[in-house]
Coordinates of C-alpha atoms in Angstrom, one line a residue:
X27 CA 0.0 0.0 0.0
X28 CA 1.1 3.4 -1.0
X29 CA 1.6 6.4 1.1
X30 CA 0.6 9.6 -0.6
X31 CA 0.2 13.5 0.4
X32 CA -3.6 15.1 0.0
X33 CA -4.2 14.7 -4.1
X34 CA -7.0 15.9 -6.4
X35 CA -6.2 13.6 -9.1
X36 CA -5.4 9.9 -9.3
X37 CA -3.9 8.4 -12.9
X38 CA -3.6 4.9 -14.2
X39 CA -1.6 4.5 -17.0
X40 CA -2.2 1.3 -19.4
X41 CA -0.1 -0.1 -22.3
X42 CA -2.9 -0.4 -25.0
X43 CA -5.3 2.8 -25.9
X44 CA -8.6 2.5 -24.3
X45 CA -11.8 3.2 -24.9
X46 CA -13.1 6.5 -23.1
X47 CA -16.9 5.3 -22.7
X48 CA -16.1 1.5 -21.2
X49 CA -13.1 3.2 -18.6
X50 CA -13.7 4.4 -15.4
X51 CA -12.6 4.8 -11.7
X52 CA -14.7 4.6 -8.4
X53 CA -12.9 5.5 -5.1
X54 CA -13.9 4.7 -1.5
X55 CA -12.5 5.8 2.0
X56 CA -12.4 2.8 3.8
X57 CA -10.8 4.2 6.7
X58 CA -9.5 7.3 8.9
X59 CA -7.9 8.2 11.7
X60 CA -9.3 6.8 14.7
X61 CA -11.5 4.6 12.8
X62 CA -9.7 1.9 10.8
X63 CA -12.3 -0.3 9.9
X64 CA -15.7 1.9 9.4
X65 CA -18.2 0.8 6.4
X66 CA -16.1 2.1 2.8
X67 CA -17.5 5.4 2.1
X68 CA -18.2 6.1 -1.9
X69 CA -16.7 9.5 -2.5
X70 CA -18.9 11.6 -5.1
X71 CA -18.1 14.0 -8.2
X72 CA -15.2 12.3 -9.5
X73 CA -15.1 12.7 -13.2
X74 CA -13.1 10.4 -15.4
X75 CA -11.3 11.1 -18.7
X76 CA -8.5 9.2 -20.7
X77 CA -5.5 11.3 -21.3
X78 CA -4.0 12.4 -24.4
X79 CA -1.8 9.8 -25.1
X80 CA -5.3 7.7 -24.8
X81 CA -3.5 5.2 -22.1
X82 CA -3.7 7.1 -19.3
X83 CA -7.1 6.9 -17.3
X84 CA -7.3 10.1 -15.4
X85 CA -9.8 10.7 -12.3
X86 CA -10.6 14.5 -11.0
X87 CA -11.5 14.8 -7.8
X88 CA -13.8 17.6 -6.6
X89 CA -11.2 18.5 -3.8
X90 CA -8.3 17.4 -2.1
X91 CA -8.6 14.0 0.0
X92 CA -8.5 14.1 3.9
X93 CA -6.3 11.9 5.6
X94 CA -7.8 8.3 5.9
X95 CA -7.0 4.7 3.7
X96 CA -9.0 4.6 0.1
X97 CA -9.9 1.9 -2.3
X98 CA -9.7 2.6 -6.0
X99 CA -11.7 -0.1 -8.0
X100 CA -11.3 0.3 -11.9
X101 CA -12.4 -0.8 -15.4
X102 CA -11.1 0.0 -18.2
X103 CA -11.6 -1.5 -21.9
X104 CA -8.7 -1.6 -25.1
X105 CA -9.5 -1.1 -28.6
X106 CA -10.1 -4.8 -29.4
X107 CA -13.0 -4.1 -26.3
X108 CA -11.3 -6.6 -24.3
X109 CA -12.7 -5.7 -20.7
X110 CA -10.1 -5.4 -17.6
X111 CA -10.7 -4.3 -14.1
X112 CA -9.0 -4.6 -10.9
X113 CA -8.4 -2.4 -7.2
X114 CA -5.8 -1.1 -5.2
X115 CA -5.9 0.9 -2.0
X116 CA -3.6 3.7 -0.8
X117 CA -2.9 6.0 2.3
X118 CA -3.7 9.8 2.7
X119 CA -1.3 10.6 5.2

């Protein structure tokens, strides 16, 4: 698990173009200080976008994140439409 400073955007970056309207990101706090393990918390507004270079999924966040542990659970589809999808979590320190 990564430890990170307070961030407004999160970016995964793939090795085959994707396809904008079958990729996305959905991010949950699962935990913060002084309570570890409370019910993951959906956090709202975030609007995704592929980059540029059409690899590079790229999630805005409507404002900084507090301190606390986070879940990001992705999906993203390549030109051939082959579907992928996994999650990783991170720290807000």
């Amino acid at each position: 698990t990564a430890t990170v400073a307070a961030t407004n955007r999160l970016t995964l970056t793939f090795s085959e173009h994707l396809m904008p309207r079958l990729s996305g990101i959905d991010l949950a706090m699962t935990g913060m200080p002084g309570m570890a393990n409370h019910a993951p918390m959906k956090i709202g507004g975030v609007k995704t976008t592929v980059g540029e270079d059409g690899k590079t999924l790229i999630a805005a966040l409507p404002r900084p994140l507090a301190a606390g542990t986070y879940r990001v659970t992705w999906s993203a589809a390549g030109a051939d439409t082959h579907r992928m999808d996994g999650n990783f979590s991170f720290t807000v320190r």
